[in-house]
PDB file of C-alpha atoms in Angstrom:
ATOM      1  CA  MET A  20      72.737 116.011  44.057  1.00  0.00           C
ATOM      2  CA  LYS A  21      73.233 116.399  40.414  1.00  0.00           C
ATOM      3  CA  ILE A  22      73.999 113.582  39.418  1.00  0.00           C
ATOM      4  CA  LEU A  23      70.435 112.298  40.575  1.00  0.00           C
ATOM      5  CA  LYS A  24      69.161 115.531  38.858  1.00  0.00           C
ATOM      6  CA  LYS A  25      70.289 113.987  36.067  1.00  0.00           C
ATOM      7  CA  ILE A  26      69.319 110.738  36.216  1.00  0.00           C
ATOM      8  CA  VAL A  27      65.591 111.639  37.150  1.00  0.00           C
ATOM      9  CA  ILE A  28      65.561 113.970  34.185  1.00  0.00           C
ATOM     10  CA  VAL A  29      67.143 111.146  31.511  1.00  0.00           C
ATOM     11  CA  LEU A  30      64.345 108.359  33.887  1.00  0.00           C
ATOM     12  CA  LEU A  31      61.781 111.327  32.830  1.00  0.00           C
ATOM     13  CA  LEU A  32      62.374 112.089  29.184  1.00  0.00           C
ATOM     14  CA  ILE A  33      62.588 107.885  28.393  1.00  0.00           C
ATOM     15  CA  VAL A  34      59.178 107.591  29.588  1.00  0.00           C
ATOM     16  CA  ALA A  35      58.458 110.368  27.923  1.00  0.00           C
ATOM     17  CA  VAL A  36      59.615 108.793  24.579  1.00  0.00           C
ATOM     18  CA  LEU A  37      57.983 105.599  25.151  1.00  0.00           C
ATOM     19  CA  LEU A  38      54.656 107.181  25.847  1.00  0.00           C
ATOM     20  CA  ILE A  39      54.567 109.157  22.693  1.00  0.00           C
ATOM     21  CA  THR A  40      56.044 106.411  20.816  1.00  0.00           C
ATOM     22  CA  ALA A  41      53.079 104.277  21.948  1.00  0.00           C
ATOM     23  CA  LEU A  42      50.360 106.713  20.312  1.00  0.00           C
ATOM     24  CA  PHE A  43      51.989 105.707  17.258  1.00  0.00           C
ATOM     25  CA  LEU A  44      51.741 101.935  17.903  1.00  0.00           C
ATOM     26  CA  LYS A  45      48.758  99.389  16.514  1.00  0.00           C
ATOM     27  CA  LYS A  46      46.455  98.533  19.415  1.00  0.00           C
ATOM     28  CA  ASP A  47      45.136  95.166  17.777  1.00  0.00           C
ATOM     29  CA  TYR A  48      46.970  91.645  16.818  1.00  0.00           C
ATOM     30  CA  ALA A  49      45.217  89.045  15.184  1.00  0.00           C
ATOM     31  CA  VAL A  50      46.999  84.909  15.364  1.00  0.00           C
ATOM     32  CA  LYS A  51      45.177  81.892  12.969  1.00  0.00           C
ATOM     33  CA  ARG A  52      46.308  78.770  12.297  1.00  0.00           C
ATOM     34  CA  GLU A  53      44.692  76.590   9.922  1.00  0.00           C
ATOM     35  CA  ILE A  54      44.822  72.323   9.462  1.00  0.00           C
ATOM     36  CA  THR A  55      43.153  70.005   6.782  1.00  0.00           C
ATOM     37  CA  ILE A  56      40.817  67.328   8.435  1.00  0.00           C
ATOM     38  CA  ASN A  57      39.795  64.724   6.916  1.00  0.00           C
ATOM     39  CA  LYS A  58      35.899  64.586   7.175  1.00  0.00           C
ATOM     40  CA  PRO A  59      32.863  66.213   5.889  1.00  0.00           C
ATOM     41  CA  LYS A  60      32.529  69.736   7.040  1.00  0.00           C
ATOM     42  CA  GLN A  61      29.638  69.145   8.427  1.00  0.00           C
ATOM     43  CA  GLU A  62      30.631  66.794  10.624  1.00  0.00           C
ATOM     44  CA  VAL A  63      33.168  69.274  12.113  1.00  0.00           C
ATOM     45  CA  PHE A  64      31.293  71.606  12.434  1.00  0.00           C
ATOM     46  CA  ASP A  65      28.713  69.691  14.409  1.00  0.00           C
ATOM     47  CA  TYR A  66      31.712  68.727  17.034  1.00  0.00           C
ATOM     48  CA  ILE A  67      33.438  71.755  16.892  1.00  0.00           C
ATOM     49  CA  LYS A  68      29.895  73.907  17.333  1.00  0.00           C
ATOM     50  CA  TYR A  69      30.110  72.555  21.022  1.00  0.00           C
ATOM     51  CA  LEU A  70      32.422  74.605  22.953  1.00  0.00           C
ATOM     52  CA  ARG A  71      32.843  71.536  25.741  1.00  0.00           C
ATOM     53  CA  ASN A  72      34.095  69.815  22.913  1.00  0.00           C
ATOM     54  CA  GLN A  73      37.157  72.160  23.557  1.00  0.00           C
ATOM     55  CA  ASN A  74      38.034  70.203  26.029  1.00  0.00           C
ATOM     56  CA  ASN A  75      39.220  67.332  24.017  1.00  0.00           C
ATOM     57  CA  PHE A  76      41.454  69.245  21.807  1.00  0.00           C
ATOM     58  CA  SER A  77      42.006  72.935  22.853  1.00  0.00           C
ATOM     59  CA  LYS A  78      46.060  72.647  24.684  1.00  0.00           C
ATOM     60  CA  TRP A  79      44.663  75.875  27.085  1.00  0.00           C
ATOM     61  CA  ALA A  80      41.907  73.169  28.647  1.00  0.00           C
ATOM     62  CA  MET A  81      44.124  70.706  29.338  1.00  0.00           C
ATOM     63  CA  MET A  82      47.035  72.643  30.937  1.00  0.00           C
ATOM     64  CA  ASP A  83      46.376  72.445  34.588  1.00  0.00           C
ATOM     65  CA  PRO A  84      43.943  68.820  35.069  1.00  0.00           C
ATOM     66  CA  LEU A  85      42.774  69.902  38.548  1.00  0.00           C
ATOM     67  CA  MET A  86      41.350  73.545  37.347  1.00  0.00           C
ATOM     68  CA  THR A  87      37.597  73.995  38.191  1.00  0.00           C
ATOM     69  CA  LYS A  88      35.248  74.036  35.070  1.00  0.00           C
ATOM     70  CA  THR A  89      31.954  75.526  35.248  1.00  0.00           C
ATOM     71  CA  TYR A  90      29.486  75.954  32.424  1.00  0.00           C
ATOM     72  CA  GLN A  91      26.206  77.784  31.989  1.00  0.00           C
ATOM     73  CA  GLY A  92      23.330  77.600  28.867  1.00  0.00           C
ATOM     74  CA  THR A  93      22.735  75.387  26.797  1.00  0.00           C
ATOM     75  CA  ASP A  94      26.581  73.832  24.298  1.00  0.00           C
ATOM     76  CA  GLU A  95      26.507  74.941  20.574  1.00  0.00           C
ATOM     77  CA  THR A  96      23.892  78.226  21.206  1.00  0.00           C
ATOM     78  CA  VAL A  97      24.763  82.113  21.248  1.00  0.00           C
ATOM     79  CA  GLY A  98      25.175  82.583  25.194  1.00  0.00           C
ATOM     80  CA  PHE A  99      26.733  79.250  25.979  1.00  0.00           C
ATOM     81  CA  ILE A 100      29.396  80.317  28.477  1.00  0.00           C
ATOM     82  CA  SER A 101      32.508  77.654  30.114  1.00  0.00           C
ATOM     83  CA  ALA A 102      34.470  79.135  32.760  1.00  0.00           C
ATOM     84  CA  TRP A 103      37.759  78.056  34.499  1.00  0.00           C
ATOM     85  CA  ASP A 104      39.448  78.448  37.577  1.00  0.00           C
ATOM     86  CA  SER A 105      42.781  77.572  38.057  1.00  0.00           C
ATOM     87  CA  LYS A 106      45.375  77.924  41.030  1.00  0.00           C
ATOM     88  CA  ALA A 107      48.435  77.835  37.973  1.00  0.00           C
ATOM     89  CA  ASP A 108      48.922  81.950  37.442  1.00  0.00           C
ATOM     90  CA  SER A 109      49.748  80.442  33.704  1.00  0.00           C
ATOM     91  CA  VAL A 110      45.922  79.383  33.463  1.00  0.00           C
ATOM     92  CA  GLY A 111      44.627  81.747  35.617  1.00  0.00           C
ATOM     93  CA  LYS A 112      40.396  81.891  35.783  1.00  0.00           C
ATOM     94  CA  GLY A 113      38.330  82.995  33.188  1.00  0.00           C
ATOM     95  CA  GLU A 114      35.674  82.420  30.870  1.00  0.00           C
ATOM     96  CA  GLN A 115      34.771  81.946  27.100  1.00  0.00           C
ATOM     97  CA  GLU A 116      31.194  82.424  25.330  1.00  0.00           C
ATOM     98  CA  ILE A 117      29.781  81.689  22.138  1.00  0.00           C
ATOM     99  CA  VAL A 118      28.470  84.942  20.745  1.00  0.00           C
ATOM    100  CA  LYS A 119      27.538  84.061  17.232  1.00  0.00           C
ATOM    101  CA  ILE A 120      27.513  81.340  14.814  1.00  0.00           C
ATOM    102  CA  GLU A 121      26.752  81.019  11.188  1.00  0.00           C
ATOM    103  CA  GLU A 122      25.924  77.456  11.202  1.00  0.00           C
ATOM    104  CA  GLY A 123      27.959  74.538   9.290  1.00  0.00           C
ATOM    105  CA  LYS A 124      30.636  77.810   8.864  1.00  0.00           C
ATOM    106  CA  ARG A 125      31.741  79.568  11.608  1.00  0.00           C
ATOM    107  CA  ILE A 126      31.717  80.218  15.267  1.00  0.00           C
ATOM    108  CA  ASP A 127      32.615  83.049  17.592  1.00  0.00           C
ATOM    109  CA  PHE A 128      34.056  83.284  20.879  1.00  0.00           C
ATOM    110  CA  GLU A 129      34.693  86.377  23.433  1.00  0.00           C
ATOM    111  CA  ILE A 130      37.546  85.352  25.712  1.00  0.00           C
ATOM    112  CA  ARG A 131      37.294  87.309  29.172  1.00  0.00           C
ATOM    113  CA  PHE A 132      40.254  86.506  31.333  1.00  0.00           C
ATOM    114  CA  ILE A 133      39.997  87.585  34.582  1.00  0.00           C
ATOM    115  CA  LYS A 134      42.731  86.656  36.515  1.00  0.00           C
ATOM    116  CA  PRO A 135      46.090  86.360  36.840  1.00  0.00           C
ATOM    117  CA  PHE A 136      45.480  90.195  34.228  1.00  0.00           C
ATOM    118  CA  GLU A 137      42.089  91.102  32.957  1.00  0.00           C
ATOM    119  CA  SER A 138      41.724  91.257  29.053  1.00  0.00           C
ATOM    120  CA  LYS A 139      38.498  90.730  26.854  1.00  0.00           C
ATOM    121  CA  ASP A 140      39.755  89.592  23.643  1.00  0.00           C
ATOM    122  CA  LYS A 141      37.790  87.506  20.481  1.00  0.00           C
ATOM    123  CA  ALA A 142      38.308  83.791  18.924  1.00  0.00           C
ATOM    124  CA  TYR A 143      36.692  82.323  15.977  1.00  0.00           C
ATOM    125  CA  MET A 144      36.434  78.795  14.159  1.00  0.00           C
ATOM    126  CA  ILE A 145      35.962  78.739  11.191  1.00  0.00           C
ATOM    127  CA  THR A 146      35.422  75.205   8.764  1.00  0.00           C
ATOM    128  CA  ASP A 147      35.900  75.445   4.950  1.00  0.00           C
ATOM    129  CA  SER A 148      34.827  72.532   2.999  1.00  0.00           C
ATOM    130  CA  ILE A 149      37.846  71.348   0.238  1.00  0.00           C
ATOM    131  CA  SER A 150      36.173  68.447  -0.713  1.00  0.00           C
ATOM    132  CA  PRO A 151      33.581  66.340  -0.033  1.00  0.00           C
ATOM    133  CA  THR A 152      35.496  64.487   2.802  1.00  0.00           C
ATOM    134  CA  ALA A 153      38.028  67.021   3.371  1.00  0.00           C
ATOM    135  CA  THR A 154      37.480  70.234   5.494  1.00  0.00           C
ATOM    136  CA  ARG A 155      39.461  73.149   6.660  1.00  0.00           C
ATOM    137  CA  VAL A 156      39.890  74.163   9.988  1.00  0.00           C
ATOM    138  CA  ILE A 157      40.706  77.851  10.373  1.00  0.00           C
ATOM    139  CA  TRP A 158      41.584  78.919  14.375  1.00  0.00           C
ATOM    140  CA  GLY A 159      42.254  82.346  15.017  1.00  0.00           C
ATOM    141  CA  PHE A 160      42.024  85.003  18.101  1.00  0.00           C
ATOM    142  CA  ASP A 161      41.899  88.829  17.956  1.00  0.00           C
ATOM    143  CA  GLY A 162      42.940  90.729  20.276  1.00  0.00           C
ATOM    144  CA  HIS A 163      43.891  94.697  21.393  1.00  0.00           C
ATOM    145  CA  MET A 164      46.010  96.540  23.391  1.00  0.00           C
ATOM    146  CA  SER A 165      44.950  99.780  24.709  1.00  0.00           C
ATOM    147  CA  TYR A 166      47.401 102.309  25.473  1.00  0.00           C
ATOM    148  CA  PRO A 167      49.786 102.551  27.041  1.00  0.00           C
ATOM    149  CA  MET A 168      50.126  98.960  27.058  1.00  0.00           C
ATOM    150  CA  ASN A 169      50.370  98.592  23.860  1.00  0.00           C
ATOM    151  CA  LEU A 170      53.939  99.019  24.165  1.00  0.00           C
ATOM    152  CA  MET A 171      54.111  95.567  24.968  1.00  0.00           C
ATOM    153  CA  LEU A 172      53.528  94.771  21.402  1.00  0.00           C
ATOM    154  CA  LEU A 173      57.231  95.737  20.525  1.00  0.00           C
ATOM    155  CA  CYS A 174      58.621  92.677  22.476  1.00  0.00           C
ATOM    156  CA  MET A 175      56.047  90.668  22.396  1.00  0.00           C
ATOM    157  CA  ASP A 176      55.099  88.045  19.345  1.00  0.00           C
ATOM    158  CA  PHE A 177      51.440  86.596  19.541  1.00  0.00           C
ATOM    159  CA  ASP A 178      51.663  85.036  16.398  1.00  0.00           C
ATOM    160  CA  LYS A 179      54.759  83.015  18.193  1.00  0.00           C
ATOM    161  CA  MET A 180      53.107  82.209  21.450  1.00  0.00           C
ATOM    162  CA  LEU A 181      49.807  81.761  20.867  1.00  0.00           C
ATOM    163  CA  GLY A 182      50.268  80.388  17.188  1.00  0.00           C
ATOM    164  CA  GLY A 183      52.015  77.458  18.032  1.00  0.00           C
ATOM    165  CA  ASP A 184      49.148  76.764  21.255  1.00  0.00           C
ATOM    166  CA  LEU A 185      46.624  76.649  18.145  1.00  0.00           C
ATOM    167  CA  ALA A 186      48.633  74.933  15.731  1.00  0.00           C
ATOM    168  CA  THR A 187      48.685  72.027  18.699  1.00  0.00           C
ATOM    169  CA  GLY A 188      44.780  72.602  19.339  1.00  0.00           C
ATOM    170  CA  LEU A 189      44.162  71.813  15.312  1.00  0.00           C
ATOM    171  CA  GLU A 190      46.910  68.774  15.797  1.00  0.00           C
ATOM    172  CA  ARG A 191      44.656  66.980  18.525  1.00  0.00           C
ATOM    173  CA  LEU A 192      41.202  68.732  17.136  1.00  0.00           C
ATOM    174  CA  LYS A 193      42.478  66.428  13.563  1.00  0.00           C
ATOM    175  CA  THR A 194      43.378  63.154  15.311  1.00  0.00           C
ATOM    176  CA  LYS A 195      40.532  63.099  17.416  1.00  0.00           C
ATOM    177  CA  LEU A 196      37.962  63.127  14.641  1.00  0.00           C
ATOM    178  CA  GLU A 197      39.886  61.404  12.444  1.00  0.00           C
ATOM    179  CA  THR A 198      40.397  58.012  14.677  1.00  0.00           C
ATOM    180  CA  GLU A 199      36.638  58.084  15.128  1.00  0.00           C
TER     181      GLU A 199
END
């Protein structure tokens, strides 16, 4: 009985230390990747501002060819929602909404994950002219993990996890736009 009591005390101490540690850890994370596309800025922006076009380059949009996709509103305008539903846990269920557009420069999204877990994050795409025929595209993702879930940031490298997917999507976008 004494050994069981000691085990419980040790476990409670470990949990207490973890919870106290979480109080001092960051709660936000940011991931971004960029690529240069050999097309004029306006042409690139005119393509990426249509949320449906992500189906042609986003790694996530291509992960499950059987997922159901639905749309609400007018694409390329604030308030447009692209939703997905998949039986695959790696894809899950959620929606993405255009929340802000700076014409020719930037488009901001709110991504709402529903399954396999609930979460709300922000994403964006920025176009920046390098020359009349070359455009830098930045694709970024900003997230937040509330206390005590922010403990997971100690063992999860979001830059590594999401960065590769963003880079893959940007490479596909480059190929798509430069071969048209």
